[in-house]
mmCIF file of C-alpha atoms in Angstrom:
data_model
loop_
_atom_site.group_PDB
_atom_site.id
_atom_site.type_symbol
_atom_site.label_atom_id
_atom_site.label_comp_id
_atom_site.label_asym_id
_atom_site.label_seq_id
_atom_site.Cartn_x
_atom_site.Cartn_y
_atom_site.Cartn_z
ATOM 1 C CA MET A 371 -3.037 1.462 -9.359
ATOM 2 C CA ILE A 372 -5.296 -0.950 -11.303
ATOM 3 C CA ARG A 373 -5.426 -4.116 -8.908
ATOM 4 C CA GLU A 374 -7.899 -6.478 -8.569
ATOM 5 C CA VAL A 375 -10.592 -6.144 -5.660
ATOM 6 C CA LEU A 376 -10.119 -8.520 -2.767
ATOM 7 C CA THR A 377 -13.450 -10.320 -1.796
ATOM 8 C CA LEU A 378 -14.326 -12.554 0.898
ATOM 9 C CA ALA A 379 -15.510 -15.023 -1.794
ATOM 10 C CA HIS A 380 -11.707 -15.225 -3.394
ATOM 11 C CA LEU A 381 -10.249 -15.655 0.345
ATOM 12 C CA GLN A 382 -12.845 -19.042 1.214
ATOM 13 C CA GLU A 383 -11.387 -20.471 -2.208
ATOM 14 C CA LEU A 384 -8.349 -20.614 -1.146
ATOM 15 C CA ASP A 385 -7.335 -22.152 2.343
ATOM 16 C CA ALA A 386 -6.772 -20.768 5.716
ATOM 17 C CA THR A 387 -2.750 -20.485 5.036
ATOM 18 C CA GLU A 388 -2.619 -19.461 1.732
ATOM 19 C CA ALA A 389 -5.491 -16.860 2.679
ATOM 20 C CA ALA A 390 -3.313 -15.443 4.831
ATOM 21 C CA ALA A 391 -0.170 -15.372 2.892
ATOM 22 C CA LEU A 392 -2.281 -13.489 0.385
ATOM 23 C CA LEU A 393 -3.653 -10.286 2.825
ATOM 24 C CA LEU A 394 0.392 -10.338 3.982
ATOM 25 C CA VAL A 395 1.168 -9.573 0.656
ATOM 26 C CA ARG A 396 -2.038 -7.316 -0.174
ATOM 27 C CA GLN A 397 -1.004 -5.518 2.988
ATOM 28 C CA ASP A 398 2.422 -4.644 2.151
ATOM 29 C CA MET A 399 2.082 -3.550 -1.395
ATOM 30 C CA PHE A 400 -1.264 -1.468 -1.040
ATOM 31 C CA ASP A 401 -3.263 0.420 2.144
ATOM 32 C CA ASP A 402 -6.891 -0.217 1.279
ATOM 33 C CA GLU A 403 -9.950 0.026 3.780
ATOM 34 C CA SER A 404 -12.280 -2.220 1.600
ATOM 35 C CA ASP A 405 -9.018 -4.944 1.751
ATOM 36 C CA ASP A 406 -9.455 -4.022 5.540
ATOM 37 C CA LEU A 407 -13.136 -4.950 5.635
ATOM 38 C CA VAL A 408 -12.764 -8.331 3.967
ATOM 39 C CA PHE A 409 -9.903 -9.029 6.470
ATOM 40 C CA THR A 410 -12.160 -8.756 9.295
ATOM 41 C CA ALA A 411 -15.164 -10.865 7.779
ATOM 42 C CA TRP A 412 -12.396 -13.470 6.825
ATOM 43 C CA ILE A 413 -10.542 -13.438 10.836
ATOM 44 C CA ASP A 414 -14.602 -13.388 12.127
ATOM 45 C CA ALA A 415 -15.419 -16.225 9.925
ATOM 46 C CA ASP A 416 -13.398 -19.086 11.509
ATOM 47 C CA PRO A 417 -11.099 -19.610 14.317
ATOM 48 C CA ALA A 418 -8.536 -21.581 11.687
ATOM 49 C CA ASN A 419 -8.105 -18.142 9.820
ATOM 50 C CA GLY A 420 -7.066 -15.996 13.238
ATOM 51 C CA GLU A 421 -4.520 -19.008 14.370
ATOM 52 C CA ALA A 422 -3.115 -19.104 10.374
ATOM 53 C CA TRP A 423 -2.610 -15.122 10.288
ATOM 54 C CA ALA A 424 -1.166 -14.836 13.320
ATOM 55 C CA ARG A 425 1.461 -18.305 12.375
ATOM 56 C CA ALA A 426 2.236 -16.245 8.543
ATOM 57 C CA CYS A 427 2.460 -12.876 10.441
ATOM 58 C CA GLN A 428 5.339 -14.589 12.640
ATOM 59 C CA LEU A 429 7.500 -15.574 9.757
ATOM 60 C CA TRP A 430 6.760 -13.072 7.490
ATOM 61 C CA GLU A 431 8.806 -11.113 9.921
ATOM 62 C CA LEU A 432 11.874 -13.041 9.115
ATOM 63 C CA THR A 433 11.029 -13.671 5.303
ATOM 64 C CA GLY A 434 9.577 -9.945 4.316
ATOM 65 C CA ASP A 435 12.825 -8.678 2.409
ATOM 66 C CA ALA A 436 13.340 -12.083 0.253
ATOM 67 C CA PRO A 437 14.061 -11.502 -3.273
ATOM 68 C CA GLU A 438 10.582 -13.317 -4.422
ATOM 69 C CA LEU A 439 8.508 -11.071 -2.170
ATOM 70 C CA GLN A 440 10.240 -7.879 -3.362
ATOM 71 C CA ALA A 441 9.705 -9.255 -7.148
ATOM 72 C CA LEU A 442 6.146 -10.181 -6.083
ATOM 73 C CA ARG A 443 5.581 -6.071 -4.860
ATOM 74 C CA ASP A 444 6.948 -5.128 -8.829
ATOM 75 C CA ALA A 445 5.219 -7.323 -10.776
ATOM 76 C CA PRO A 446 3.020 -5.819 -12.957
ATOM 77 C CA PRO A 447 -1.013 -5.006 -11.575
ATOM 78 C CA ALA A 448 -3.692 -6.801 -11.939
ATOM 79 C CA VAL A 449 -6.583 -5.426 -13.977
ATOM 80 C CA GLU A 450 -9.564 -4.687 -11.246
ATOM 81 C CA LEU A 451 -12.577 -6.782 -12.109
ATOM 82 C CA ARG A 452 -15.136 -6.813 -9.608
ATOM 83 C CA HIS A 453 -17.436 -10.169 -10.656
ATOM 84 C CA SER A 454 -15.315 -12.792 -11.773
ATOM 85 C CA ALA A 455 -10.953 -13.052 -11.609
ATOM 86 C CA PRO A 456 -8.998 -13.073 -14.377
ATOM 87 C CA ARG A 457 -5.996 -16.081 -15.224
ATOM 88 C CA ARG A 458 -3.976 -13.308 -14.294
ATOM 89 C CA SER A 459 -5.448 -13.028 -11.247
ATOM 90 C CA VAL A 460 -5.329 -16.295 -10.256
ATOM 91 C CA GLN A 461 -1.222 -16.436 -10.830
ATOM 92 C CA ARG A 462 -0.708 -13.702 -8.299
ATOM 93 C CA TYR A 463 -2.919 -15.847 -5.816
ATOM 94 C CA ALA A 464 -0.695 -18.745 -6.554
ATOM 95 C CA ILE A 465 2.824 -16.803 -6.050
ATOM 96 C CA ALA A 466 0.871 -15.732 -2.632
ATOM 97 C CA ALA A 467 0.072 -19.732 -2.148
ATOM 98 C CA SER A 468 3.501 -20.437 -2.675
ATOM 99 C CA ILE A 469 5.090 -18.057 -0.509
ATOM 100 C CA ALA A 470 2.238 -19.423 2.396
ATOM 101 C CA VAL A 471 3.677 -23.319 2.096
ATOM 102 C CA ALA A 472 7.696 -21.615 2.885
ATOM 103 C CA LEU A 473 6.659 -19.243 5.411
ATOM 104 C CA VAL A 474 3.723 -21.520 7.669
ATOM 105 C CA CYS A 475 5.708 -24.795 6.461
ATOM 106 C CA GLY A 476 8.987 -24.135 6.622
ATOM 107 C CA THR A 477 9.934 -25.764 3.204
ATOM 108 C CA THR A 478 11.910 -24.469 0.241
ATOM 109 C CA LEU A 479 10.221 -21.186 -1.286
ATOM 110 C CA LEU A 480 10.653 -21.489 -5.061
ATOM 111 C CA VAL A 481 8.800 -18.771 -6.819
ATOM 112 C CA ARG A 482 9.028 -17.819 -10.363
ATOM 113 C CA SER A 483 9.608 -14.357 -10.780
ATOM 114 C CA PRO A 484 8.734 -11.795 -13.443
ATOM 115 C CA ALA A 485 12.697 -11.178 -14.211
ATOM 116 C CA GLY A 486 13.536 -14.553 -14.510
ATOM 117 C CA PRO A 487 14.330 -18.255 -13.104
ATOM 118 C CA VAL A 488 12.917 -20.116 -10.322
ATOM 119 C CA THR A 489 15.167 -18.862 -7.515
ATOM 120 C CA PRO A 490 14.936 -20.835 -3.945
ATOM 121 C CA GLN A 491 14.819 -19.201 -0.779
ATOM 122 C CA LEU A 492 14.149 -21.033 2.526
ATOM 123 C CA ALA A 493 12.207 -20.243 5.232
ATOM 124 C CA SER A 494 12.780 -20.998 8.984
ATOM 125 C CA ALA A 495 9.971 -22.377 10.857
ATOM 126 C CA ASP A 496 11.259 -21.510 14.396
ATOM 127 C CA ALA A 497 10.294 -17.762 14.453
ATOM 128 C CA PRO A 498 10.352 -17.060 18.256
ATOM 129 C CA SER A 499 8.372 -14.154 18.306
ATOM 130 C CA VAL A 500 6.743 -11.720 15.938
ATOM 131 C CA MET A 501 6.125 -7.915 16.815
ATOM 132 C CA LEU A 502 2.615 -6.061 16.280
ATOM 133 C CA ALA A 503 2.814 -2.752 16.173
ATOM 134 C CA THR A 504 0.840 0.865 15.575
ATOM 135 C CA ALA A 505 1.778 4.273 14.350
ATOM 136 C CA ILE A 506 0.478 7.508 16.051
ATOM 137 C CA GLY A 507 -3.084 7.757 15.492
ATOM 138 C CA GLU A 508 -3.830 4.500 14.549
ATOM 139 C CA ARG A 509 -5.481 1.271 16.154
ATOM 140 C CA ARG A 510 -5.291 -2.165 15.064
ATOM 141 C CA SER A 511 -6.753 -5.717 16.345
ATOM 142 C CA PHE A 512 -5.004 -8.846 15.825
ATOM 143 C CA THR A 513 -6.379 -12.326 16.593
ATOM 144 C CA LEU A 514 -3.454 -14.294 18.677
ATOM 145 C CA PRO A 515 -2.923 -18.141 17.736
ATOM 146 C CA ASP A 516 -4.775 -19.550 20.597
ATOM 147 C CA THR A 517 -7.771 -17.379 18.765
ATOM 148 C CA SER A 518 -7.338 -14.405 21.758
ATOM 149 C CA ARG A 519 -7.892 -10.828 20.691
ATOM 150 C CA VAL A 520 -5.513 -7.778 20.913
ATOM 151 C CA THR A 521 -6.067 -4.428 20.041
ATOM 152 C CA LEU A 522 -3.394 -2.142 20.188
ATOM 153 C CA ASN A 523 -4.166 1.852 20.673
ATOM 154 C CA THR A 524 -2.119 5.099 19.207
ATOM 155 C CA ASP A 525 1.676 4.090 19.346
ATOM 156 C CA THR A 526 1.847 0.957 20.736
ATOM 157 C CA ALA A 527 4.309 -2.002 20.003
ATOM 158 C CA ILE A 528 3.811 -5.720 21.453
ATOM 159 C CA ARG A 529 5.883 -8.756 20.880
ATOM 160 C CA VAL A 530 4.069 -11.972 20.898
ATOM 161 C CA ALA A 531 6.198 -15.247 21.641
ATOM 162 C CA PHE A 532 3.842 -18.281 22.059
ATOM 163 C CA ARG A 533 5.239 -21.768 22.979
ATOM 164 C CA PRO A 534 3.908 -24.301 20.954
ATOM 165 C CA GLY A 535 1.574 -26.124 24.222
ATOM 166 C CA GLY A 536 3.346 -23.711 26.698
ATOM 167 C CA GLU A 537 3.028 -20.153 28.160
ATOM 168 C CA ARG A 538 1.322 -17.797 26.210
ATOM 169 C CA ARG A 539 3.581 -14.787 26.483
ATOM 170 C CA LEU A 540 3.333 -10.948 25.458
ATOM 171 C CA GLU A 541 5.875 -8.417 25.406
ATOM 172 C CA LEU A 542 4.300 -4.798 26.214
ATOM 173 C CA LEU A 543 7.005 -2.458 24.971
ATOM 174 C CA HIS A 544 5.046 0.632 25.168
ATOM 175 C CA GLY A 545 1.727 2.007 24.478
ATOM 176 C CA GLN A 546 -1.892 1.104 25.092
ATOM 177 C CA ALA A 547 -3.304 -2.549 24.708
ATOM 178 C CA ALA A 548 -6.421 -5.041 25.937
ATOM 179 C CA PHE A 549 -6.473 -8.351 25.381
ATOM 180 C CA ALA A 550 -9.642 -10.728 25.396
ATOM 181 C CA VAL A 551 -8.353 -13.887 26.084
ATOM 182 C CA PHE A 552 -9.188 -17.418 25.169
ATOM 183 C CA HIS A 553 -9.750 -20.013 28.904
ATOM 184 C CA ASP A 554 -7.011 -22.251 28.613
ATOM 185 C CA ARG A 555 -5.976 -23.245 32.158
ATOM 186 C CA THR A 556 -2.937 -25.116 30.965
ATOM 187 C CA ARG A 557 -1.398 -21.994 28.976
ATOM 188 C CA PRO A 558 -0.459 -19.384 31.083
ATOM 189 C CA PHE A 559 -1.156 -16.271 29.268
ATOM 190 C CA VAL A 560 1.254 -13.459 30.740
ATOM 191 C CA VAL A 561 1.962 -9.537 29.196
ATOM 192 C CA ALA A 562 5.304 -8.646 30.709
ATOM 193 C CA VAL A 563 6.046 -4.771 30.895
ATOM 194 C CA GLY A 564 9.780 -4.659 31.889
ATOM 195 C CA ARG A 565 10.020 -6.988 34.855
ATOM 196 C CA GLN A 566 6.450 -6.755 35.922
ATOM 197 C CA SER A 567 3.777 -8.877 34.447
ATOM 198 C CA VAL A 568 0.058 -9.475 34.141
ATOM 199 C CA THR A 569 -1.341 -13.383 34.230
ATOM 200 C CA ALA A 570 -4.315 -13.929 32.964
ATOM 201 C CA LEU A 571 -6.853 -16.986 32.688
ATOM 202 C CA GLY A 572 -9.848 -16.297 30.249
ATOM 203 C CA THR A 573 -10.196 -12.829 30.775
ATOM 204 C CA HIS A 574 -10.895 -8.886 29.106
ATOM 205 C CA PHE A 575 -8.235 -6.463 30.643
ATOM 206 C CA GLU A 576 -6.446 -3.948 29.784
ATOM 207 C CA VAL A 577 -2.427 -2.927 29.809
ATOM 208 C CA ARG A 578 -0.862 0.517 29.477
ATOM 209 C CA ALA A 579 3.005 1.254 29.830
ATOM 210 C CA GLU A 580 4.592 4.256 29.848
ATOM 211 C CA PRO A 581 8.419 4.811 31.246
ATOM 212 C CA GLY A 582 8.070 4.108 34.735
ATOM 213 C CA LEU A 583 4.853 3.452 34.771
ATOM 214 C CA MET A 584 2.509 0.269 34.224
ATOM 215 C CA ARG A 585 -1.441 0.025 34.673
ATOM 216 C CA VAL A 586 -4.052 -2.703 34.417
ATOM 217 C CA VAL A 587 -7.742 -2.354 34.029
ATOM 218 C CA LEU A 588 -9.497 -5.479 34.447
ATOM 219 C CA VAL A 589 -12.909 -5.585 32.977
ATOM 220 C CA GLU A 590 -13.810 -8.817 33.514
ATOM 221 C CA GLY A 591 -12.593 -12.381 35.039
ATOM 222 C CA SER A 592 -9.514 -11.952 36.872
ATOM 223 C CA VAL A 593 -5.462 -11.568 36.985
ATOM 224 C CA ALA A 594 -2.567 -11.559 38.560
ATOM 225 C CA VAL A 595 -0.221 -8.435 38.836
ATOM 226 C CA ARG A 596 3.377 -8.885 39.501
ATOM 227 C CA ALA A 597 4.228 -5.350 39.960
ATOM 228 C CA GLY A 598 7.302 -3.101 41.373
ATOM 229 C CA ARG A 599 9.686 -5.458 44.054
ATOM 230 C CA THR A 600 10.314 -8.855 42.806
ATOM 231 C CA ASN A 601 9.656 -10.444 46.546
ATOM 232 C CA ARG A 602 6.144 -9.166 46.674
ATOM 233 C CA PRO A 603 3.711 -11.546 45.952
ATOM 234 C CA PRO A 604 0.989 -10.551 43.186
ATOM 235 C CA SER A 605 -2.066 -8.443 43.319
ATOM 236 C CA ILE A 606 -5.340 -10.083 42.572
ATOM 237 C CA LEU A 607 -7.756 -8.248 40.550
ATOM 238 C CA LYS A 608 -11.663 -8.225 40.601
ATOM 239 C CA PRO A 609 -13.711 -6.536 37.828
ATOM 240 C CA GLY A 610 -13.919 -3.229 37.928
ATOM 241 C CA GLU A 611 -9.992 -2.818 39.366
ATOM 242 C CA ALA A 612 -7.811 -0.762 38.433
ATOM 243 C CA LEU A 613 -3.979 -1.446 39.460
ATOM 244 C CA THR A 614 -1.423 1.403 39.067
ATOM 245 C CA ALA A 615 2.588 0.328 39.068
ATOM 246 C CA ARG A 616 5.207 3.273 39.432
ATOM 247 C CA GLY A 617 8.668 1.760 39.690
ATOM 248 C CA ASP A 618 9.260 0.277 43.055
ATOM 249 C CA ALA A 619 6.491 1.656 44.954
ATOM 250 C CA GLU A 620 3.798 -0.226 46.654
ATOM 251 C CA PRO A 621 1.198 -0.554 43.611
ATOM 252 C CA GLU A 622 -2.075 0.913 44.032
ATOM 253 C CA VAL A 623 -5.245 -0.483 43.223
ATOM 254 C CA THR A 624 -8.183 1.591 42.919
ATOM 255 C CA ARG A 625 -11.666 1.501 40.910
ATOM 256 C CA ALA A 626 -11.320 1.671 37.396
ATOM 257 C CA ASP A 627 -13.337 2.932 34.590
ATOM 258 C CA VAL A 628 -13.970 0.269 32.510
ATOM 259 C CA ASP A 629 -16.021 2.021 29.600
ATOM 260 C CA ALA A 630 -12.432 3.833 28.900
ATOM 261 C CA VAL A 631 -11.194 0.555 27.415
ATOM 262 C CA GLY A 632 -14.149 0.610 25.081
ATOM 263 C CA ASP A 633 -13.786 4.030 24.445
ATOM 264 C CA TRP A 634 -10.427 4.329 22.999
ATOM 265 C CA GLN A 635 -11.228 1.364 20.540
ATOM 266 C CA ARG A 636 -13.582 3.151 18.648
ATOM 267 C CA GLY A 637 -11.683 6.586 18.715
ATOM 268 C CA VAL A 638 -13.034 8.218 21.405
ATOM 269 C CA VAL A 639 -10.987 9.882 25.063
ATOM 270 C CA THR A 640 -13.589 10.663 28.136
ATOM 271 C CA PHE A 641 -12.788 12.959 30.605
ATOM 272 C CA ARG A 642 -14.626 13.164 33.988
ATOM 273 C CA ASP A 643 -13.572 16.416 35.543
ATOM 274 C CA THR A 644 -10.343 16.419 34.320
ATOM 275 C CA PRO A 645 -7.940 19.174 34.686
ATOM 276 C CA LEU A 646 -6.926 20.627 31.265
ATOM 277 C CA SER A 647 -3.311 20.223 31.589
ATOM 278 C CA ALA A 648 -3.900 15.792 31.448
ATOM 279 C CA ALA A 649 -6.646 15.868 28.622
ATOM 280 C CA ALA A 650 -3.839 17.696 26.642
ATOM 281 C CA VAL A 651 -1.114 15.410 27.196
ATOM 282 C CA GLU A 652 -3.812 12.089 26.458
ATOM 283 C CA LEU A 653 -5.044 13.831 23.343
ATOM 284 C CA ASP A 654 -1.345 14.461 22.271
ATOM 285 C CA ARG A 655 -0.805 10.568 22.029
ATOM 286 C CA TYR A 656 -2.925 10.934 19.116
ATOM 287 C CA THR A 657 -1.895 13.085 16.258
ATOM 288 C CA PRO A 658 1.176 14.578 15.702
ATOM 289 C CA VAL A 659 -0.605 18.019 16.347
ATOM 290 C CA GLN A 660 0.092 18.971 19.741
ATOM 291 C CA LEU A 661 -1.853 21.370 22.692
ATOM 292 C CA VAL A 662 0.233 23.549 24.432
ATOM 293 C CA ILE A 663 -1.017 24.990 27.623
ATOM 294 C CA SER A 664 1.623 27.921 29.366
ATOM 295 C CA ASP A 665 -0.566 29.470 31.531
ATOM 296 C CA PRO A 666 -1.047 27.736 35.182
ATOM 297 C CA LYS A 667 -4.652 28.571 35.403
ATOM 298 C CA ILE A 668 -5.973 27.559 32.390
ATOM 299 C CA ALA A 669 -4.141 24.500 32.917
ATOM 300 C CA GLY A 670 -6.439 23.750 35.856
ATOM 301 C CA TYR A 671 -9.468 24.428 34.459
ATOM 302 C CA ARG A 672 -11.506 20.850 34.432
ATOM 303 C CA VAL A 673 -13.055 19.437 31.282
ATOM 304 C CA SER A 674 -15.674 16.442 31.198
ATOM 305 C CA GLY A 675 -17.197 14.914 28.223
ATOM 306 C CA SER A 676 -16.076 12.437 25.361
ATOM 307 C CA PHE A 677 -13.813 13.823 22.409
ATOM 308 C CA HIS A 678 -12.815 11.968 18.796
ATOM 309 C CA THR A 679 -9.216 11.229 19.066
ATOM 310 C CA ASP A 680 -8.342 12.116 15.794
ATOM 311 C CA ASP A 681 -9.723 15.634 15.924
ATOM 312 C CA PRO A 682 -7.561 17.798 18.671
ATOM 313 C CA ALA A 683 -8.213 21.072 16.855
ATOM 314 C CA ARG A 684 -12.219 20.266 17.435
ATOM 315 C CA PHE A 685 -11.457 19.993 21.088
ATOM 316 C CA ALA A 686 -9.431 23.520 21.158
ATOM 317 C CA ARG A 687 -12.646 25.044 19.724
ATOM 318 C CA THR A 688 -14.843 23.444 22.506
ATOM 319 C CA LEU A 689 -12.645 25.064 25.095
ATOM 320 C CA ALA A 690 -13.147 27.995 23.879
ATOM 321 C CA GLU A 691 -16.487 27.581 23.718
ATOM 322 C CA LEU A 692 -16.224 27.008 27.375
ATOM 323 C CA TYR A 693 -13.782 28.969 29.085
ATOM 324 C CA PRO A 694 -12.159 32.302 28.748
ATOM 325 C CA VAL A 695 -9.409 30.791 26.313
ATOM 326 C CA ARG A 696 -8.630 31.564 22.378
ATOM 327 C CA VAL A 697 -6.813 28.879 20.525
ATOM 328 C CA VAL A 698 -3.971 30.528 18.487
ATOM 329 C CA ALA A 699 -2.101 28.217 15.508
ATOM 330 C CA ALA A 700 1.588 28.202 15.856
ATOM 331 C CA GLY A 701 2.939 26.192 12.918
ATOM 332 C CA SER A 702 1.508 23.402 11.670
ATOM 333 C CA HIS A 703 1.939 21.323 14.346
ATOM 334 C CA ARG A 704 0.860 23.238 17.581
ATOM 335 C CA LEU A 705 -2.000 24.658 19.172
ATOM 336 C CA GLU A 706 -1.701 27.112 22.115
ATOM 337 C CA ILE A 707 -4.484 27.350 24.065
ATOM 338 C CA VAL A 708 -4.005 30.799 26.073
ATOM 339 C CA ALA A 709 -6.350 33.478 27.706
ATOM 340 C CA ALA A 710 -9.256 35.364 25.744
ATOM 341 C CA THR A 711 -8.032 38.406 26.393
ATOM 342 C CA PRO A 712 -4.194 39.471 26.097
ATOM 343 C CA PRO A 713 -2.758 40.247 29.645
ATOM 344 C CA LYS A 714 -2.318 44.101 29.379
#
């Protein structure tokens, strides 16, 4: 598809609300790495851009299936032009700006679709929450309405429900997320995992949620973690500490590998004398290709080192160089790690 090339200069010609709407439309229509680079530069250019983006994402959830947006998706593509935008491209920008007015201001949306007359669509400004999520192998960062940032690891879903002037609340449904929290003592920043919660005031931490388990790693600042039984007082973590909670059991506080928080955000996972069975389970989170180890002896081998999360085959080949094992492909999504010499 031939389409207009998006540049940071194009976005800066619009106000933050219009630019956020345009980015939403393009993300809905295209999968373009160059757009992602422009988006990152735009977010970093001004805190107001992050706030506009978060507001637009929240309301887009309610209006994403509106007929006007579908008409925009079906519109003829704009001609690509790298140095200046033709008038028909500006018209596409104007459509996105019209959507922005309805998305962010809650007014009546009037968009002239290519097929016919102007039609109204009312967009509510009272959206209670917005869902952010990643697919397997995907990582994404978002700027929240208060300019805090959240980075989602593979296969993660989080619900954001900020109350204007009140509590900043998020619910981690599953997966792993890192938070860099804007300091505001008057507005608690709360990450909930089921009945458990982590409350922070200006800090950097990570939360991981799995069935029956929550793990919190504090990189800097301070957090209060409520876990286990509801009548238990919160645990106050210090930088470099991790809290692991399993069901109603007493939470366990240990020293944390804070470097690992940054590793996965760079697409790397680091093992330090880790059982091979546990390393395989960790890597299985990131791709559809699953590493299978049936031999208990092989599962007990220890592995250390840093590995790319998107290349399990390379990890398996490295194991074959270090240990008496070989890799057997069993279908397109299964790699079995077995003894180098089959038993007689």
